[in-house]
Structures are given as C-alpha cells and as structure tokens.
Coordinates of C-alpha atoms and ligand atoms in Angstrom, one line a residue:
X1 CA -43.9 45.0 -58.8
X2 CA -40.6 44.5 -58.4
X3 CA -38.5 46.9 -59.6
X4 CA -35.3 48.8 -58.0
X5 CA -36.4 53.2 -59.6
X6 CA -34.7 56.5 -59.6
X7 CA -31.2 55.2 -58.1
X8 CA -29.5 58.2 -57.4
X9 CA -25.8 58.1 -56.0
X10 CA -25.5 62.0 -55.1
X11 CA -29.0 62.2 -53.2
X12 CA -28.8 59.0 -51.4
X13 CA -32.2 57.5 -52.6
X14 CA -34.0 54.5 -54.0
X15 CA -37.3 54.0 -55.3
X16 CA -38.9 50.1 -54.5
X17 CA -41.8 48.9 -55.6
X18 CA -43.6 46.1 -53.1
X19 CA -41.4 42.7 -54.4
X20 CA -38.2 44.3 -53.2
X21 CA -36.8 42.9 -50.3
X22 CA -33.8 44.7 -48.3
X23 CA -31.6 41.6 -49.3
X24 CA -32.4 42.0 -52.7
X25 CA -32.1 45.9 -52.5
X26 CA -28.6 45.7 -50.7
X27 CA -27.1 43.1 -53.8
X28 CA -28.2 45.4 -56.6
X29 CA -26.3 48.7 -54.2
X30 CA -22.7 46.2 -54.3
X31 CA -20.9 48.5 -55.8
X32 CA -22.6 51.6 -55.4
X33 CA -20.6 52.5 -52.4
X34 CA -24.1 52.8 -50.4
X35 CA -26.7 50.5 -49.0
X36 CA -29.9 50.3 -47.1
X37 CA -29.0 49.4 -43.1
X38 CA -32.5 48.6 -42.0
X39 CA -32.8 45.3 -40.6
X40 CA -35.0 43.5 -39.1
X41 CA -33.6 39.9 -39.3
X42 CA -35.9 38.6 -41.6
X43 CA -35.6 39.3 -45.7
X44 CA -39.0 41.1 -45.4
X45 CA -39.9 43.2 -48.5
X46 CA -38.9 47.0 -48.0
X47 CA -42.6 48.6 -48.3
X48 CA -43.8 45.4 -45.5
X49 CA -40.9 46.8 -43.6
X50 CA -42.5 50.7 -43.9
X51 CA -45.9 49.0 -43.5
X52 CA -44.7 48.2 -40.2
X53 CA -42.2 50.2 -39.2
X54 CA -39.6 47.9 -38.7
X55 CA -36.6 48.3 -37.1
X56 CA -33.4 45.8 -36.0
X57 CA -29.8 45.6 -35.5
X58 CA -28.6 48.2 -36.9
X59 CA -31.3 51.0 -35.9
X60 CA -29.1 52.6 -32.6
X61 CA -27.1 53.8 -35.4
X62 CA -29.2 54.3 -38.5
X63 CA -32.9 54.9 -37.3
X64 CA -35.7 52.4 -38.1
X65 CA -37.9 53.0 -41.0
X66 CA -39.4 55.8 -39.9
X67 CA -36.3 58.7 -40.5
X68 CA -34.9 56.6 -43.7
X69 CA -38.3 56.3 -46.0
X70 CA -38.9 59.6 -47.8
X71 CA -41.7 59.4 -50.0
X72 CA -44.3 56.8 -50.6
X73 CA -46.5 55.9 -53.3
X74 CA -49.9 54.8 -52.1
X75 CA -53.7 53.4 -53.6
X76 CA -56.2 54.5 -51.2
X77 CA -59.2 52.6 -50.4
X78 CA -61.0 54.2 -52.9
X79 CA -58.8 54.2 -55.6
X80 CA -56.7 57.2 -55.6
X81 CA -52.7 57.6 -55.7
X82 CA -51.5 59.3 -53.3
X83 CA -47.4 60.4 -53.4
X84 CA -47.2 61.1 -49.5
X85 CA -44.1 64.0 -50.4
X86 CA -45.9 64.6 -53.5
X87 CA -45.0 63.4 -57.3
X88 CA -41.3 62.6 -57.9
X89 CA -39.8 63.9 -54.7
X90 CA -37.4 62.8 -52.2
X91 CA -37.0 65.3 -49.4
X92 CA -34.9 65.3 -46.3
X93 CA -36.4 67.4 -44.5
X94 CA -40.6 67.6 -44.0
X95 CA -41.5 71.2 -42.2
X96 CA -43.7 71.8 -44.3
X97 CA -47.5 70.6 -44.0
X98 CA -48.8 67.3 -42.8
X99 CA -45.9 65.1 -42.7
X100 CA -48.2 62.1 -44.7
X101 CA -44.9 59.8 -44.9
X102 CA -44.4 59.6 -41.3
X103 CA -48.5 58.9 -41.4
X104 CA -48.5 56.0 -43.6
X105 CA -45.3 54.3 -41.9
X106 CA -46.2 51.9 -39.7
X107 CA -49.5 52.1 -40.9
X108 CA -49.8 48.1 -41.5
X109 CA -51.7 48.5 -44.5
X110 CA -54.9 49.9 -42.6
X111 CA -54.5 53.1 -44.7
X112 CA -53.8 52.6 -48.3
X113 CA -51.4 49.9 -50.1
X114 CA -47.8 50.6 -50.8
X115 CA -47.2 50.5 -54.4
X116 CA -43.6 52.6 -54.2
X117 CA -41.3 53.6 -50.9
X118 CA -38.4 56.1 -51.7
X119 CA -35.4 55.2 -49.3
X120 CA -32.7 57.2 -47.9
X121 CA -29.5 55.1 -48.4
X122 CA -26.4 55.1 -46.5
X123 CA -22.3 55.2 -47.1
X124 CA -20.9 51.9 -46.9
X125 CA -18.4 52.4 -43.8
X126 CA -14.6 52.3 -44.8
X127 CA -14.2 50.1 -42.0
X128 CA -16.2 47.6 -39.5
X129 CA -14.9 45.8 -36.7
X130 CA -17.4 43.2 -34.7
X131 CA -16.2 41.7 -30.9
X132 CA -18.2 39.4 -28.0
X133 CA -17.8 40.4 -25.1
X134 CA -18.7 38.0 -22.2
X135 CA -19.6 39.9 -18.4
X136 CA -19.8 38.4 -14.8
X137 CA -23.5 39.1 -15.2
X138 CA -26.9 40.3 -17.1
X139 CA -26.7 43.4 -15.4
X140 CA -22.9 44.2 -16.0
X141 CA -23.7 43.4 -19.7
X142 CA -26.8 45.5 -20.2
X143 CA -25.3 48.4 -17.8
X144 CA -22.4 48.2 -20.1
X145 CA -24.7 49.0 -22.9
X146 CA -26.2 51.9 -21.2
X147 CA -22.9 53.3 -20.6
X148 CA -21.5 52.5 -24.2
X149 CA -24.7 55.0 -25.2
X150 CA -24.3 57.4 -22.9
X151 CA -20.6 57.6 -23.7
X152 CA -21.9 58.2 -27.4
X153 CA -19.4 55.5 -29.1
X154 CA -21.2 55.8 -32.4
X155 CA -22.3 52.0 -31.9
X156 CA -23.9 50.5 -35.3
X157 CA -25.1 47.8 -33.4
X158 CA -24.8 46.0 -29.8
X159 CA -27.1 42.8 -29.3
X160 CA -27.4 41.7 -25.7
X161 CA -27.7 37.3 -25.7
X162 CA -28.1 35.9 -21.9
X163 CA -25.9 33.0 -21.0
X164 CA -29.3 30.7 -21.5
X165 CA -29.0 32.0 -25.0
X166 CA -25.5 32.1 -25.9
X167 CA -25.3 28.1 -25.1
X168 CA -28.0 27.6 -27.2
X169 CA -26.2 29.5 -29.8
X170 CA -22.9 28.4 -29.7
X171 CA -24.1 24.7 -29.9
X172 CA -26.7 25.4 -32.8
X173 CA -24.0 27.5 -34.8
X174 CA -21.1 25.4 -33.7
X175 CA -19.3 28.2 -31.8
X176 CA -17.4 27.6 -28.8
X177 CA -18.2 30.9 -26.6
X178 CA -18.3 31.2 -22.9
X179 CA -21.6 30.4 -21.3
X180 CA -22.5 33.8 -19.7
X181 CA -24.3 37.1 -20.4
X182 CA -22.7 38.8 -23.8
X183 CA -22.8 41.8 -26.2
X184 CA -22.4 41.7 -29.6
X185 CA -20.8 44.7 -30.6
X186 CA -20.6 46.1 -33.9
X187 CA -18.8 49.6 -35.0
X188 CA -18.1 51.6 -38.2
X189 CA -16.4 54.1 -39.6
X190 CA -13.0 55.6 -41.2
X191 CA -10.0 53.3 -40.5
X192 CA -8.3 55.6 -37.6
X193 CA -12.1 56.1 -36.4
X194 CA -12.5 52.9 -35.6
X195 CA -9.4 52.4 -33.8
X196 CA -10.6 55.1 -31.4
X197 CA -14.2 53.9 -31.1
X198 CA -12.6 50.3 -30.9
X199 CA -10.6 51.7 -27.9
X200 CA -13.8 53.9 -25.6
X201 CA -15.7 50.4 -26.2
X202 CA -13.0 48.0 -24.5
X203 CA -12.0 51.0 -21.4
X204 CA -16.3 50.3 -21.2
X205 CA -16.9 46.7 -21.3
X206 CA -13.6 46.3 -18.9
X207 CA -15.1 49.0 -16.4
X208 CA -17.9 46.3 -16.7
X209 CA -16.0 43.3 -15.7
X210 CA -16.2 42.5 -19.4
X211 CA -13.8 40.5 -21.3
X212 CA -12.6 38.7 -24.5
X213 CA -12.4 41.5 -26.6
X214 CA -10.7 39.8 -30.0
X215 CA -11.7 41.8 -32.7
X216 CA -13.9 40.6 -36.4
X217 CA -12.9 42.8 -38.6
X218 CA -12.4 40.3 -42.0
X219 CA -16.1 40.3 -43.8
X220 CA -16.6 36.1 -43.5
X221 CA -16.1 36.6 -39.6
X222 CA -18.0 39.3 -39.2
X223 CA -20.7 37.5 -41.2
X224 CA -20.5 34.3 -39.3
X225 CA -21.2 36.5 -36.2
X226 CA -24.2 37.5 -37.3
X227 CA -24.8 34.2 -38.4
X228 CA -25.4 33.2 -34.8
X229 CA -27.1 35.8 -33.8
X230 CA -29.7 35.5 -36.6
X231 CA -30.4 32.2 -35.9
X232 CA -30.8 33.0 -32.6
X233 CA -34.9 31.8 -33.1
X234 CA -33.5 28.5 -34.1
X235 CA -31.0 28.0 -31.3
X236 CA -33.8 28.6 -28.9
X237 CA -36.4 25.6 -30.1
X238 CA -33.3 23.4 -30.3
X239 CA -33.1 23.4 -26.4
X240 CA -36.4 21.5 -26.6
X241 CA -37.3 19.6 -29.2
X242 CA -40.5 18.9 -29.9
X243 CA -41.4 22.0 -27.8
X244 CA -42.9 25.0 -28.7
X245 CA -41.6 28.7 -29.5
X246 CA -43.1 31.8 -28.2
X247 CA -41.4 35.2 -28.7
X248 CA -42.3 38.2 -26.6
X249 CA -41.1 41.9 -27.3
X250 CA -40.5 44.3 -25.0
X251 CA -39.0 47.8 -24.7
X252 CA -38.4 50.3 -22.1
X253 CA -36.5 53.3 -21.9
X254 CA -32.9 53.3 -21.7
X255 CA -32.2 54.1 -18.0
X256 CA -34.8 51.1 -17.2
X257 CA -33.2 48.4 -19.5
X258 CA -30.8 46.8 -16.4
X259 CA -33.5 47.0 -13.7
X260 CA -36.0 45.7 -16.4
X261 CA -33.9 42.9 -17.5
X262 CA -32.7 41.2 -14.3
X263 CA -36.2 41.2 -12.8
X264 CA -37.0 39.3 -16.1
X265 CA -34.2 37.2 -15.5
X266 CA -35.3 36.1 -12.2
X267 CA -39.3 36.1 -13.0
X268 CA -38.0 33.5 -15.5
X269 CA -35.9 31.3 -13.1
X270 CA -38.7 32.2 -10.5
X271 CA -41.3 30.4 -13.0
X272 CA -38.8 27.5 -13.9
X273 CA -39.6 28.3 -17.8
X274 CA -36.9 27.8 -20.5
X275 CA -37.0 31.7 -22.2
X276 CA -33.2 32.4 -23.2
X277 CA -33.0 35.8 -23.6
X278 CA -31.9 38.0 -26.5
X279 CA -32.2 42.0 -27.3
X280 CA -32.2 45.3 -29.2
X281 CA -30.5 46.9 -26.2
X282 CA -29.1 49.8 -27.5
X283 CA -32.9 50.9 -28.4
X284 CA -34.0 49.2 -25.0
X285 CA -35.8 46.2 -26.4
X286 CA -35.6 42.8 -25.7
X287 CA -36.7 39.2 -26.5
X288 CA -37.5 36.1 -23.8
X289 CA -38.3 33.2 -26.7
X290 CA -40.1 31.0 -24.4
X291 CA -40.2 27.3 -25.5
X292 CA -42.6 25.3 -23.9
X293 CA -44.9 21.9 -24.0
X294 CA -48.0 23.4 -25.0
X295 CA -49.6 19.9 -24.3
X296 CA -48.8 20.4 -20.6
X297 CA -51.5 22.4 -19.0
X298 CA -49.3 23.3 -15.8
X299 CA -46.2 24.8 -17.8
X300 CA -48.6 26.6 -20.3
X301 CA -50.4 28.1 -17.1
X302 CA -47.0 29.3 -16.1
X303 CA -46.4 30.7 -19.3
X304 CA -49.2 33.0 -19.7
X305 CA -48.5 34.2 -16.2
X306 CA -45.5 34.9 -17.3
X307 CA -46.5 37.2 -20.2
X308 CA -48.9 39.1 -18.5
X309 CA -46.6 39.9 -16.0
X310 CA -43.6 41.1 -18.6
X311 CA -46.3 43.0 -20.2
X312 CA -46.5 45.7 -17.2
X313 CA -43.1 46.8 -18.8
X314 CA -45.5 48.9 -20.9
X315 CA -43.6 52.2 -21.8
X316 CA -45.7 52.0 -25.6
X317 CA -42.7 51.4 -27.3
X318 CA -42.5 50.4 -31.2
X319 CA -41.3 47.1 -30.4
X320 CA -43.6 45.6 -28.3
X321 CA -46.7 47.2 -29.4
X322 CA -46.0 46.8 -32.9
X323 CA -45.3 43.3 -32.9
X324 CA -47.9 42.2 -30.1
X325 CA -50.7 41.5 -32.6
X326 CA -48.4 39.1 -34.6
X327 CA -47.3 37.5 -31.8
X328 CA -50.4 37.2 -29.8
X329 CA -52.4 35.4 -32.4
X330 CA -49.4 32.6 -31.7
X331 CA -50.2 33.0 -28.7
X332 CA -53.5 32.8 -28.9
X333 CA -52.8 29.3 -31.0
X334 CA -50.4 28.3 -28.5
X335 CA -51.6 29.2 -25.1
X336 CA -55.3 28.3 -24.4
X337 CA -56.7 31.5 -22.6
X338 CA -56.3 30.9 -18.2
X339 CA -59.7 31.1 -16.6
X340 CA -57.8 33.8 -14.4
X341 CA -56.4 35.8 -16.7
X342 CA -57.4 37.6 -19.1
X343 CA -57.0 36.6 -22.8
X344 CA -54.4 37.8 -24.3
X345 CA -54.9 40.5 -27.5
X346 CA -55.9 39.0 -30.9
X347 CA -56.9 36.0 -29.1
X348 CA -58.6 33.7 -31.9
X349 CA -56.8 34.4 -34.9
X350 CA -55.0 31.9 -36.7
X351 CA -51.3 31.1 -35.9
X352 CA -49.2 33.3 -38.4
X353 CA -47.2 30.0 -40.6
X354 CA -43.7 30.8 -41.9
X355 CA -43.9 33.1 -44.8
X356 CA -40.2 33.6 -45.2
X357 CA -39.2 29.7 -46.5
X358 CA -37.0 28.9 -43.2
X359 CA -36.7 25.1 -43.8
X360 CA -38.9 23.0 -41.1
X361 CA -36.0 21.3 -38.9
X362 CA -36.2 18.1 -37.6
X363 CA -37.7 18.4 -34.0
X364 CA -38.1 22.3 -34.3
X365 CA -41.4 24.2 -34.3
X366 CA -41.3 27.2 -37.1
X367 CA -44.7 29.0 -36.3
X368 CA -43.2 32.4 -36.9
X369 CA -41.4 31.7 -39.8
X370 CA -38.1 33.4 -40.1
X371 CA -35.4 34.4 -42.2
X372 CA -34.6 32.1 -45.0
X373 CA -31.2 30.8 -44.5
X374 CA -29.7 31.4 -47.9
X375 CA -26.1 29.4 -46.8
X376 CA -24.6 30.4 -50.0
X377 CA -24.8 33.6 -49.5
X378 CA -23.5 33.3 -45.5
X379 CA -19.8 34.5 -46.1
X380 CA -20.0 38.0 -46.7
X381 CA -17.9 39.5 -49.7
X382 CA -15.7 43.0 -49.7
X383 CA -18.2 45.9 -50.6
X384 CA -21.5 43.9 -49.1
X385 CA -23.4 45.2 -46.4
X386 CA -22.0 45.2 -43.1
X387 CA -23.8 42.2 -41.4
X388 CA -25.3 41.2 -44.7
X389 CA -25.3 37.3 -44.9
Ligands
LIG1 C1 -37.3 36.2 -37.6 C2 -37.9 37.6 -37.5 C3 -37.2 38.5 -36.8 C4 -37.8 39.8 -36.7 N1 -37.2 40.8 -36.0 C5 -37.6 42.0 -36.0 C6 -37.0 43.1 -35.2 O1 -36.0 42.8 -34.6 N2 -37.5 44.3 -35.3 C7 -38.6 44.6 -36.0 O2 -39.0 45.8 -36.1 N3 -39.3 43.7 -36.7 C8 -38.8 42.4 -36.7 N4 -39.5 41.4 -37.4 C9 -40.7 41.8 -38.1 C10 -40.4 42.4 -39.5 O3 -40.0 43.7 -39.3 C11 -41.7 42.3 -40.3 O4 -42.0 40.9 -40.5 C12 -41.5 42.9 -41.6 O5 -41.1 44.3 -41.5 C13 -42.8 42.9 -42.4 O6 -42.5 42.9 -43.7 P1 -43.2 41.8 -44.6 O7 -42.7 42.0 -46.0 O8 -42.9 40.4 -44.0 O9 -44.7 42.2 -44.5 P2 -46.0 41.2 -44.2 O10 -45.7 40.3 -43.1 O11 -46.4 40.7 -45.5 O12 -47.0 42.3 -43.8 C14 -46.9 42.9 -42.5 C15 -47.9 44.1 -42.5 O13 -47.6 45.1 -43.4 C16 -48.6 45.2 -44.3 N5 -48.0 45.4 -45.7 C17 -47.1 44.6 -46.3 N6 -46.8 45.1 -47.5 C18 -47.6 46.2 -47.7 C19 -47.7 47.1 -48.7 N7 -47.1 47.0 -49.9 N8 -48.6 48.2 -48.5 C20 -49.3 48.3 -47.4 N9 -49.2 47.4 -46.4 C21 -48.4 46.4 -46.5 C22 -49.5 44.0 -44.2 O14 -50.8 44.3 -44.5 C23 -49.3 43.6 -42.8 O15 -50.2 44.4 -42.0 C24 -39.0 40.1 -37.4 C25 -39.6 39.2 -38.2 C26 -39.0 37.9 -38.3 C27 -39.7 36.9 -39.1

C-alpha cells in the first residue's frame, strides 16, 4: 500500500496509497519541477495527513489538506469503495453535488479508511529566500505578522519562536541567535519577485522595531533553518531534563493573535511555568510546550490551571480542536485530573508513544513522538522541496 499512481505533470496531481509519506512523496517529485507543500512537521503518511486534516508551515501560502486533496479512495464500514469525486477523477473545482472529499478530510478515520488520496501538487518556486528577524518584543513580532498579511506579501511561511524558545533553540541546534521574540520568514517566487517581496517584508519588520534581516537564500541554509525550528519539540524538553513535555494548540483569528499571545505570555510568567512558545502565526495558531515535573503535585496543579485557562481562546479552529484529543490523552497521562477542575477531554486514554522513530535522548521525555531526524538527509539539495530536510 505504498505506491506513488497517476503522476501527471500537466494536471498537477498524484495518486498515494496509505504507506506514502510526504517526505517520501516530495523525493520521488525531485525532478518533476513540482512538489507537495503540506507540512506538518512530522513525516506523517499523506492519507493520516487527510485523515486529519493537517496543516503546518507552509499552509498561509498553500492551504492545509483540505483545498490540496482532490479525490479519495475510501472502504466503508461495510465494505464498499467509495471514490469521493467519483472513479478516476481529479477535479479542481467541486460545485457540483455533495462535496464528499471535503467530508472524509479530517474525518480521522471515523468514516471509512483511506486506501487512495489524489493530491494537487505545486510548482517548485524559482526562488526562496529565508531571514530571522529578532523584535523588541512578542507583540512587535506577532503585530508584524499581522501586518506582513494584511500587506498581502505572498508569505510561504512565517513561524513566530518567543525569546524562551529561541534560547532553547539556538543552544539545542548550536545557533548563536539573539535571545528575544523572532519570525521565521520564508518567501517564494520568480527571481525579481522575490526581490520585491524581500523588500515590503524588511520596510514591515523595521516599522516593527525588527532587525537582523540577512537573507538564506542557498538551499543548506535554508535547510538548517528549518532545522531549528523543527526541532523546536526537542529544544523545549532540553531546558529541563528529566522533565516532562506537554504541547497545547491554540488558534484564534488573525486580528486577535497579538492581544491573544501576550496575555499568554504573561499568564505563563504569572504561573512561574517553563512553556517557551512557538506558532503557526500567519494562520493564527500557536504552541506553549509546557515542560514540567509531573512528580510535583504543586507545579502540575499550576499546569492544568494553566490549560484550562488558554483553552477560553476557543474560536473552534482546526488547530486546536483537532489536535486536543491527541494531546489531551498526554495530558490525561501526565496531569492527574485537579479536584477543582474539571478533567480535561479524553481523560483516561493511554499516553500516545512516539510513532515516528525520533531517537529517545538522554534526559528528554518523547511522549509525542516526532519527526524522525533523518540527519543525512538535513542539507537540502537544488530542486528539493523548499524547507525539505
Ligand atoms: C512533531 C509533530 C508536529 C506536528 N505539527 C503539526 C502541525 O503543526 N499542524 C498540524 O496540523 N498537525 C501537526 N502534527 C500532527 C500531524 O498532522 C498528524 O500527526 C498527521 O497528520 C497524522 O498522520 P499519521 O500518518 O501520523 O496518522 P496517524 O497518527 O496514524 O493517524 C491519525 C488519525 O488519522 C486516521 N488515519 C490514519 N491513516 C488513515 C487512513 N489511511 N484512512 C483513514 N484514517 C486514517 C487514524 O485513524 C487517526 O485517527 C504534528 C505531529 C507531530 C508528531
């Protein structure tokens, strides 16, 4: 169940059966000329990734799975296939009838199993140039991402990393950046393109109080960016080893994001808990990876108090909600239910173990797993997918 169907360079699309993760998918494009920009982080298989509706990095510019998977092969419960845009097709647009496709995407494998997802692929950009840019503060940062948007700079991808987070990062990855609240900011396009997104970007993040705008533009840079900011997980549990990790997701609408984020900010510092925090902005999600001493009653307390009170953010976006039941049953491993509070969601389940091969490091819990850190392939070559490690 693992084979790579019905490539087809003029319409764009792919065929995948379940084995076929977006890593593997984006080696066999090198070459085409296209790839598959859906990512979430983690080499999850692509048809897990519809199953959930995954989204990442690169979604402010490319969509999440929803807009890029076409058609999809299903079994139903009892035994039938099902094509969701019927036998053999791949269409771009769905005005017609039930839109099934949209139906079974994020469906999390309640409604039928995923035997075959067609893809929309992508044009590899002629050019892609990546900068850090460090700002006086978590607002300036994340209002700089608002503006960025508003400003439509076709962004492909702009990561927000608190100053908690980039020291953790920059010691784990062995990067000397300065300690204070940064974007990671990806563009692409044509060659003169770029030079004029490159520009409306910098006029932004100075407006900001933004600085250190040097930018990536060589592939093994680029790559060792992203590097950092995938290991991001790992950087986190390093601050205390021995401790463990707890990852929550939130997302709120775009005008919200800097109000949301600095009053997370300081309900962290408020709670004295180590959560260095790290985000989706330009789709107005972010992460606080909590790490804590789940043998100490007081801190764990503190914690969960913590959560509930992020939770209020609740706007129902994709991130949170569809991650919460993952998350929670860690949570529910991790943090005994408060005799206060309520329990949180999924409470009782089993803690989810690493399913995607991330080595166990000395001194580092790896309840969620993660992405397998596949060093040889860390420098990324000409013709690769941007960000591709
Ligand atoms: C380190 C890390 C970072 C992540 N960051 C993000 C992020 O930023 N944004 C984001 O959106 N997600 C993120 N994720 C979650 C990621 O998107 C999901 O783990 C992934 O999409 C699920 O794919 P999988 O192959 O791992 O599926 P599994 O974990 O195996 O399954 C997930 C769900 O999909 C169902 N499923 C899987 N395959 C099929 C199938 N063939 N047919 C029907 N149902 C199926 C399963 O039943 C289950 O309900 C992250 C994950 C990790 C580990």
């Amino acid at each position: 169940m693992d084979a790579i169907a019905e490539l087809s360079l003029e319409d764009f699309t792919v065929a995948v059966e379940p084995g076929v993760t977006r890593k593997a998918l984006n080696r066999h494009l090198h070459g085409t000329g296209l790839w598959f920009p859906v990512d979430p982080g983690a080499d999850a298989s692509l048809c897990g990734m519809a199953a959930t509706g995954a989204s990442g990095t690169n979604a402010v510019r490319y969509g999440t799975m929803r807009p890029n998977v076409l058609n999809l092969r299903v079994v139903l419960p009892d035994g039938r296939l099902l094509h969701t845009a019927g036998p053999g097709r791949q269409p771009r647009k769905r005005a017609a009838g039930y839109d099934l496709t949209s139906l079974f995407v994020g469906s999390e494998g309640t409604l039928g199993f995923l035997t075959q997802a067609t893809l929309r692929l992508h044009p590899l950009p002629e050019a892609a140039a990546v900068t850090v840019a460090s700002f006086p503060s978590v607002r300036a940062a994340v209002a700089c991402t608002v503006q960025v948007l508003q400003a439509a700079v076709p962004v492909a991808r702009i990561e927000f990393l608190d100053e908690v987070m980039v020291g953790a990062c920059s010691r784990y990855s062995k990067m000397e950046l300065p300690v204070t609240a940064t974007l990671l900011l990806e563009l692409h396009g044509s060659r003169n393109g770029l030079a004029e997104q490159q520009q409306q970007a910098e006029e932004i993040v100075r407006l900001n109080g933004g600085s250190g705008l040097a930018w990536a533009e060589e592939p093994e840079e680029r790559g060792r960016l992203w590097a950092m900011r995938h290991d991001a997980w790992y950087a986190a549990l390093a601050l205390r080893p021995g401790c463990q990790g707890y990852s929550t997701d939130v997302c709120v609408p775009i005008s919200r994001l800097p109000e949301v984020v600095v009053e997370t900010k300081r309900d962290l510092q408020d709670s004295g808990l180590t959560g260095p925090m790290v985000g989706h902005v330009g789709d107005g999600n972010f992460h606080c990876i909590l790490i804590f001493d789940t043998q100490d009653p007081e801190e764990t307390r503190r914690v969960h108090a913590f959560t509930q009170r992020l939770g209020r953010w609740g706007w129902g976006c994709s991130g949170r909600e569809k991650r919460c039941r993952v998350r929670s049953r860690v949570h529910s491993h991790l943090i005994p239910p408060h005799p206060t509070l309520p329990s949180p969601p999924g409470h009782g389940f089993k803690p989810r173990t690493g399913k995607y091969g991330h080595p166990a490091r000395p001194g580092q819990a790896g309840e969620l797993g993660g992405e397998k850190l596949d060093e040889i392939q860390r420098g990324q070559v000409q013709g690769a997918a941007p960000g591709e490690k």
